[in-house]
XYZ file of C-alpha atoms in Angstrom:
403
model
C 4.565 -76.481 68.348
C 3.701 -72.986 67.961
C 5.390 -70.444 66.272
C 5.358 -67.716 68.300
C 4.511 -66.914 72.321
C 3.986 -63.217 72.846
C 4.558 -63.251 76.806
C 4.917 -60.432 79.875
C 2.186 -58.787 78.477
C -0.973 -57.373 78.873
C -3.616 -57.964 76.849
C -6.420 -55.562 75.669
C -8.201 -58.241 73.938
C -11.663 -55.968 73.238
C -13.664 -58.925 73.777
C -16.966 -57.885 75.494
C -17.339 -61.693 76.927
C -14.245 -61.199 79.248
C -16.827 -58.859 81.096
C -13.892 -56.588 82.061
C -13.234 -52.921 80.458
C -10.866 -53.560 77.227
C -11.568 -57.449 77.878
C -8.146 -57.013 79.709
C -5.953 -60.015 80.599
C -2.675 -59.001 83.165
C 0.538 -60.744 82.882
C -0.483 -62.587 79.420
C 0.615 -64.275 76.930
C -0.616 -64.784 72.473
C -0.028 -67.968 71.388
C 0.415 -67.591 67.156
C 0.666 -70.473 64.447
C -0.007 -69.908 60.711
C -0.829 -66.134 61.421
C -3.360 -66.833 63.770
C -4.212 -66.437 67.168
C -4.242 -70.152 68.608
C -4.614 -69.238 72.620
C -5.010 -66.063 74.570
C -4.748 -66.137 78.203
C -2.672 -65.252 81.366
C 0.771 -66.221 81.063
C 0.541 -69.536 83.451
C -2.486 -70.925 81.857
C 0.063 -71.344 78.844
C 3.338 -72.547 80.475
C 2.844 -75.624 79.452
C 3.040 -74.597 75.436
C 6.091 -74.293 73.309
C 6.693 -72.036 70.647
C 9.262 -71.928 68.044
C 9.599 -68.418 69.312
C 9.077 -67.258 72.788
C 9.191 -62.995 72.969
C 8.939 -61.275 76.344
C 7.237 -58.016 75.558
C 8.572 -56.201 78.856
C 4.885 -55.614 80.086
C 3.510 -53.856 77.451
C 0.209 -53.932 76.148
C -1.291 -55.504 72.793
C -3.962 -54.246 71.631
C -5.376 -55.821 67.766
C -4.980 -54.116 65.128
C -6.277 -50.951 64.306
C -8.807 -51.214 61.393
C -10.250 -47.879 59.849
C -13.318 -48.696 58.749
C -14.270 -45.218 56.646
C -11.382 -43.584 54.230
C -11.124 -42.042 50.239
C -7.607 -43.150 50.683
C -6.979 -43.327 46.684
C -7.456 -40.006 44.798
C -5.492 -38.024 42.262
C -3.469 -34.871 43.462
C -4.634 -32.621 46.654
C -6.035 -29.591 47.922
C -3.848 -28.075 49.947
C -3.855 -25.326 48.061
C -7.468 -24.768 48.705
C -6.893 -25.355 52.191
C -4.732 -21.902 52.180
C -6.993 -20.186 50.339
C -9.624 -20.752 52.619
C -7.521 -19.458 55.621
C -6.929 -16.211 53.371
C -10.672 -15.819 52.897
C -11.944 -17.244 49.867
C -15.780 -19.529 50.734
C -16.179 -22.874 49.391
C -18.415 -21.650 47.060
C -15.909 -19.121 45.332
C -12.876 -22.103 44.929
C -15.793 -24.328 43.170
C -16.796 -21.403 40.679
C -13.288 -21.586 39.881
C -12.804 -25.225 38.793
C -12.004 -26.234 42.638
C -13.507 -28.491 44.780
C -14.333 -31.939 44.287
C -14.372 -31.192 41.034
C -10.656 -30.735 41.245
C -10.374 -34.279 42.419
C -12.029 -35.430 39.908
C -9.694 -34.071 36.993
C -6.547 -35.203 38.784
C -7.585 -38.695 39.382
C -9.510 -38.923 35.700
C -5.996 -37.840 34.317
C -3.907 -40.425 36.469
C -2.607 -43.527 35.600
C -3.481 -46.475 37.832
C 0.255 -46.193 38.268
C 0.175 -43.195 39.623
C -3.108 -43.312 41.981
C -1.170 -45.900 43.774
C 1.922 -44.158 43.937
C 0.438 -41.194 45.368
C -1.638 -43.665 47.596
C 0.937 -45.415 49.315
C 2.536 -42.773 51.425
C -0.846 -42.174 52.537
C -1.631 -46.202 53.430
C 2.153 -46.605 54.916
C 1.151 -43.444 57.589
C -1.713 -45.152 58.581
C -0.049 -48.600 58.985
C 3.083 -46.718 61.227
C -0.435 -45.466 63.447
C -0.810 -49.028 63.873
C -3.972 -49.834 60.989
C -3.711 -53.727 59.996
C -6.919 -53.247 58.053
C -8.554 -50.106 56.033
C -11.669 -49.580 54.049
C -10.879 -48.088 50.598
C -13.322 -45.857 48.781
C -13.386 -45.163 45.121
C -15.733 -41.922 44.462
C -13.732 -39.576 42.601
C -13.517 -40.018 38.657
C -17.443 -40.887 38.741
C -17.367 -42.386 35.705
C -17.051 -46.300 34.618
C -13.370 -46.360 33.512
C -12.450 -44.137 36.715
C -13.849 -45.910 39.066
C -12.492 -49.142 38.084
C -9.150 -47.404 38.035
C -9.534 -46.082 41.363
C -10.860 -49.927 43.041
C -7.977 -51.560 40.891
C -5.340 -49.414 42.811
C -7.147 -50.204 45.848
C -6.783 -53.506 45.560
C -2.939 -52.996 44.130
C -2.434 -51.757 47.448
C -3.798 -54.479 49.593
C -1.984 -57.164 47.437
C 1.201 -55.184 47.910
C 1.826 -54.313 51.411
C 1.521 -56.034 54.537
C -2.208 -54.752 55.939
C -6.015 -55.506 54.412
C -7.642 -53.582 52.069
C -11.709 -53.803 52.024
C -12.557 -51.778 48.815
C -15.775 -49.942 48.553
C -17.610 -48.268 44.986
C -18.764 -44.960 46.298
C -20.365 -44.356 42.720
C -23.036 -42.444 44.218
C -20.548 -39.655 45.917
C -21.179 -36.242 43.740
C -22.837 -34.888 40.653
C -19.789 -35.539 38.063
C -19.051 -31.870 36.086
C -20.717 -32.943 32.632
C -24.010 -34.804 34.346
C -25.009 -30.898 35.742
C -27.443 -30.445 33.695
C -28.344 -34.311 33.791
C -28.373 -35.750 36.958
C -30.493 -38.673 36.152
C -28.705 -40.021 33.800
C -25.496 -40.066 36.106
C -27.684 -42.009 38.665
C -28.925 -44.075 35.977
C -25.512 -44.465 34.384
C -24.332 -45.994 38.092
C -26.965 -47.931 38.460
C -26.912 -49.824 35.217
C -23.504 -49.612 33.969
C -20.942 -48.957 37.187
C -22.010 -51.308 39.316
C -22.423 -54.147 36.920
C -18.868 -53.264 35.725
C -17.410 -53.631 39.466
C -19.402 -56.558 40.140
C -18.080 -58.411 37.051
C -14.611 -58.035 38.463
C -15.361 -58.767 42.172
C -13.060 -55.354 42.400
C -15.336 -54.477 45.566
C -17.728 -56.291 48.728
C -19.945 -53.447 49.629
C -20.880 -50.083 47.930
C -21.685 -47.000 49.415
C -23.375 -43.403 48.661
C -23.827 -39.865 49.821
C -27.695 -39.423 50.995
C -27.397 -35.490 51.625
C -28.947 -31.909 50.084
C -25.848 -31.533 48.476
C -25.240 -34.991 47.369
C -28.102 -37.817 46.378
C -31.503 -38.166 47.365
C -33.366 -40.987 49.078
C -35.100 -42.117 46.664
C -31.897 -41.765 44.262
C -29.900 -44.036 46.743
C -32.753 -46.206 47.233
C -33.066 -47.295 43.139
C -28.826 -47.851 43.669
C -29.472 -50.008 46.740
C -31.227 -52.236 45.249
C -29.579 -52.968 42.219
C -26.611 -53.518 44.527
C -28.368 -55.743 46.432
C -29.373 -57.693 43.401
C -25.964 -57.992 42.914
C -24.509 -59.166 46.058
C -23.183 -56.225 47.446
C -23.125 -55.331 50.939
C -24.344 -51.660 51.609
C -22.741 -48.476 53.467
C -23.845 -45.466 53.940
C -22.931 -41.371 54.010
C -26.003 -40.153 56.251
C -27.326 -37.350 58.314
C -23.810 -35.190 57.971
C -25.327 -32.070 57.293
C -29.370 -32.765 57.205
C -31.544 -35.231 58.358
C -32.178 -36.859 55.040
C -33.565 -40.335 56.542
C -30.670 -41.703 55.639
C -29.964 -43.893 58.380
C -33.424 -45.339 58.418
C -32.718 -45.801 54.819
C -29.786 -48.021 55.531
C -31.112 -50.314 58.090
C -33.977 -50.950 55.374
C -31.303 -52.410 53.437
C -29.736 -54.194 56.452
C -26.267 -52.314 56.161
C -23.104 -52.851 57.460
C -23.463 -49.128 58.863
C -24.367 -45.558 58.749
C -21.864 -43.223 58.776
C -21.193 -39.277 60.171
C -24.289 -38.736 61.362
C -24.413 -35.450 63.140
C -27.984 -34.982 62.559
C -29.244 -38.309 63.654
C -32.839 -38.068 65.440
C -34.551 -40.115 67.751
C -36.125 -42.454 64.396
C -33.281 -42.840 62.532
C -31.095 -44.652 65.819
C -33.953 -46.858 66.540
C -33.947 -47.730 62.836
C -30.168 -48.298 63.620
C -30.389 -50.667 66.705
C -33.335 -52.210 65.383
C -31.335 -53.455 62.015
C -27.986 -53.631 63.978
C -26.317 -50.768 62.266
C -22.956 -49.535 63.137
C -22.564 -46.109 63.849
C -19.387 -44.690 62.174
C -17.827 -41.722 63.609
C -15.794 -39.260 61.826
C -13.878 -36.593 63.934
C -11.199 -35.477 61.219
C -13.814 -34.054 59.030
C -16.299 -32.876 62.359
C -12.399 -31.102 63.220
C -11.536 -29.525 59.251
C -15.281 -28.931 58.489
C -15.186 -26.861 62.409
C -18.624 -28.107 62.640
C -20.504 -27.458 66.049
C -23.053 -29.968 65.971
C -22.114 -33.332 67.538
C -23.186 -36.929 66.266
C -25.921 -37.337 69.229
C -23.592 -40.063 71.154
C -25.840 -40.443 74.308
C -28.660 -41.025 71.766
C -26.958 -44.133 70.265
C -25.933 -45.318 73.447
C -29.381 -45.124 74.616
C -30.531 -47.094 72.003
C -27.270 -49.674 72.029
C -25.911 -48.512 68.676
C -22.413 -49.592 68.663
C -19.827 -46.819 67.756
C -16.816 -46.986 64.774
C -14.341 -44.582 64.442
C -12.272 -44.009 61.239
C -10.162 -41.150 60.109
C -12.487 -40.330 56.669
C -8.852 -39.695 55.357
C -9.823 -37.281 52.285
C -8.474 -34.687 49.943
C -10.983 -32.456 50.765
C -12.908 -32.807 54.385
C -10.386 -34.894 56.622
C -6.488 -34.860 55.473
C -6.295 -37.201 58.502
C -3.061 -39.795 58.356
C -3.347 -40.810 62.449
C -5.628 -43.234 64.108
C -4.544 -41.743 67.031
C -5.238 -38.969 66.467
C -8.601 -39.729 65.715
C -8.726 -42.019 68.981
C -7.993 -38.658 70.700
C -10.249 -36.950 68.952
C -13.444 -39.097 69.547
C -12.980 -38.684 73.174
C -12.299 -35.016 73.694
C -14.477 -34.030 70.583
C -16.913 -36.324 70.949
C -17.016 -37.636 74.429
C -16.602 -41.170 73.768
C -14.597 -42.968 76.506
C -11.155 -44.607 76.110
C -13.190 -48.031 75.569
C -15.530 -46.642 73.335
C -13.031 -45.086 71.107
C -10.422 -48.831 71.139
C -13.583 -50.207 70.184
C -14.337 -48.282 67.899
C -10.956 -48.759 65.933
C -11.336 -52.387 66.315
C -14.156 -54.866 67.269
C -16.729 -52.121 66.159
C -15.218 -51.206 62.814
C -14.300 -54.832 62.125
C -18.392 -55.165 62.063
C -18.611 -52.093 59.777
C -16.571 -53.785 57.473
C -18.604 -57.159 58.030
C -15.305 -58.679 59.299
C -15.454 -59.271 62.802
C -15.618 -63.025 62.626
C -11.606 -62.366 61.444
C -10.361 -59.220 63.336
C -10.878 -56.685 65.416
C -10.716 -58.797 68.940
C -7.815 -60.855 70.206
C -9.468 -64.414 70.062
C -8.322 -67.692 69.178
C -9.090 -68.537 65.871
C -8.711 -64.481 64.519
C -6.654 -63.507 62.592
C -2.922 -62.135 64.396
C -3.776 -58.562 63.406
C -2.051 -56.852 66.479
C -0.333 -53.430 67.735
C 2.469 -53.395 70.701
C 2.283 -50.271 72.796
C 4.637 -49.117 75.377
C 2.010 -47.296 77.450
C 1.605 -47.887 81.331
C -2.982 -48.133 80.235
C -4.780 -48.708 77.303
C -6.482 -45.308 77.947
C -3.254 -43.467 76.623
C -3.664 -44.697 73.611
C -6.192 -41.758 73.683
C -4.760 -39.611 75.931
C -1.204 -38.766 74.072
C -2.814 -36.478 71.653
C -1.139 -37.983 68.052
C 0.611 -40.705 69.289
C 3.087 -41.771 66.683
C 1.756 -45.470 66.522
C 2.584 -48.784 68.241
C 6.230 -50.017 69.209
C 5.213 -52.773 67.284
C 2.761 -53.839 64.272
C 2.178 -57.802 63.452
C 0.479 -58.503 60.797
C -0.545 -62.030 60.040
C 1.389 -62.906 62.891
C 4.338 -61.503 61.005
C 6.540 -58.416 62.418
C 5.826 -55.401 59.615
């Protein structure tokens, strides 16, 4: 007997196989034991079933969980501050002579407790989860040193242990030029190389590390000494590429057989065959394309040309993408970007499952998968990006448990 039977519903399983758009099933049912999806189908292939529990859902539609596949989630303090000072006038380049910027990031999450990163975290997480995320990528990146980024993968993993929702952490060591390595920049790269990412690695504190390949970050051949010292030691590899420049860094990550390149406005023709060559996902990032006001597109007929699947994630960030709404960013992809209503689901699930090298657990509804899902009481999937900032599902199940 199962434990639950989600039924009078319709399903927007995301599975490609189902050879229909959302791998849609009308009038079906979810059967659920031991948090899992056990059977999926139209409601009278499972009448013969029992379930402990049997829960009309009124004909609404389930869609899995939402997993956002790209965030900084955990960081001391903000900059909102900033944020109105640049809407009075002041340039980027005036708050940073003044002790702003990243650099202010880095001071308040040095100076935090682990305590209090995931204190200041959680509100953060919680609005995500209410948009319907069962599963978020966590970078560290901002105290860029040993002890800081610990701290900062330790609270990620606080968080994943203590509420109801997946945490994949990530070690963005490789993120910015830390205030006292000016002067020194290879020794910082040396200093992540040989002493941060053996720390993380000794305390399995993160699966995949990540690194910003840009003019104003870390160079190619900079990221390329990091890659493969975290290959050496097991990691899987993500990158930040082509944002602002085309640095190669997308050609960079499929050398290295990533999980996926991410931003990407300045993509060329090389760097997506690169991509669907090494099966690369492509991670899009409309909240920072939106607070940057950027005018150059990711090239999205280019990676559909060349089959590049497409993630979406909110980059939630102090300084780039204050984003808290997956639907938002749903929204977003489409009228920003031009990404269809199926392009943009699947970006937020079966897609960024694969960024996160999870999509043998979530991001489809499958038997066997995890019961990661989100009840919406829409009339079509397609509103999911159509209702510009919809709060979040009626319903989030997590596990196969009711959060």
């Amino acid at each position: 007997m199962w434990d639950r039977l989600l039924v009078d519903c319709n399903i927007a399983t995301m599975d490609p196989a189902r050879g229909v758009p959302f791998g849609a099933i009308e009038n079906g049912a979810i059967g659920i034991q031991d948090g899992r999806v056990v059977r999926v189908g139209r409601r009278v292939e499972l009448a013969g079933y029992q379930a402990r529990k049997v829960e009309p859902l009124g004909g609404a539609w389930v869609t899995p969980g939402l997993v956002d596949c790209h965030t900084h989630l955990v960081f001391g303090g903000n900059r909102a501050g900033e944020y109105e000072q640049r809407l009075e006038g002041a340039t980027y380049e005036e708050i940073a002579r003044a002790g702003g910027g990243i650099a202010s990031t880095v001071r308040a999450t040095r100076s935090a407790t682990l305590e209090q990163l995931i204190a200041e975290a959680r509100p953060r997480l919680q609005a995500l989860m209410r948009g319907g995320v069962t599963t978020v990528e966590i970078k560290s990146g901002y105290a860029l040193d040993i002890d800081g980024e610990l701290k900062m993968l330790r609270a990620a993993r606080a968080l994943g242990q203590e509420e109801p929702v997946r945490v994949s952490p990530t070690l963005l060591a490789l993120h910015a030029l830390p205030p006292e390595f000016r002067e020194r920049r290879q020794d910082y790269v040396e200093l992540a190389i040989a002493s941060i990412l053996p720390a993380v690695a000794r305390e399995k504190l993160a699966g995949a590390v990540d690194a910003y390949c840009e003019t104003i970050g870390f160079t190619p051949d900079e990221v390329r000494d990091y890659f493969e010292t975290a290959r050496d030691l097991g990691f899987r590899i993500k990158l930040h590429a082509e944002q602002l420049s085309d640095q190669g860094g997308a050609a960079l990550a499929a050398e290295f057989g990533a999980l996926s390149a991410d931003h990407l406005e300045h993509l060329d023709e090389t760097g997506a065959q690169a991509m669907a060559r090494a099966g690369l996902i492509a991670v899009l990032l409309p909240g920072a394309f939106y607070a940057l006001k950027e005018t150059k597109r990711p090239p999205v007929d280019l990676l559909r040309r060349h089959d590049v699947a497409m993630a979406v994630a909110t980059d939630c960030n102090p300084g780039t993408s204050p984003m808290l709404s997956p639907t938002l960013m749903l929204s977003m992809a489409c009228t920003l970007f031009g990404l269809t209503p199926e392009e943009a689901l699947a970006g937020m699930t079966r897609n960024a499952a694969r960024a996160l090298g999870l999509e043998a657990e979530i991001g489809t509804i499958e038997a066997g998968k995890a019961a990661d899902l989100c009840v919406w009481r829409v009339g079509r999937p397609a509103e999911l990006c159509y209702w510009v900032g919809l709060p979040g599902p009626e319903r989030r199940i997590f596990a196969g448990v009711d959060q």
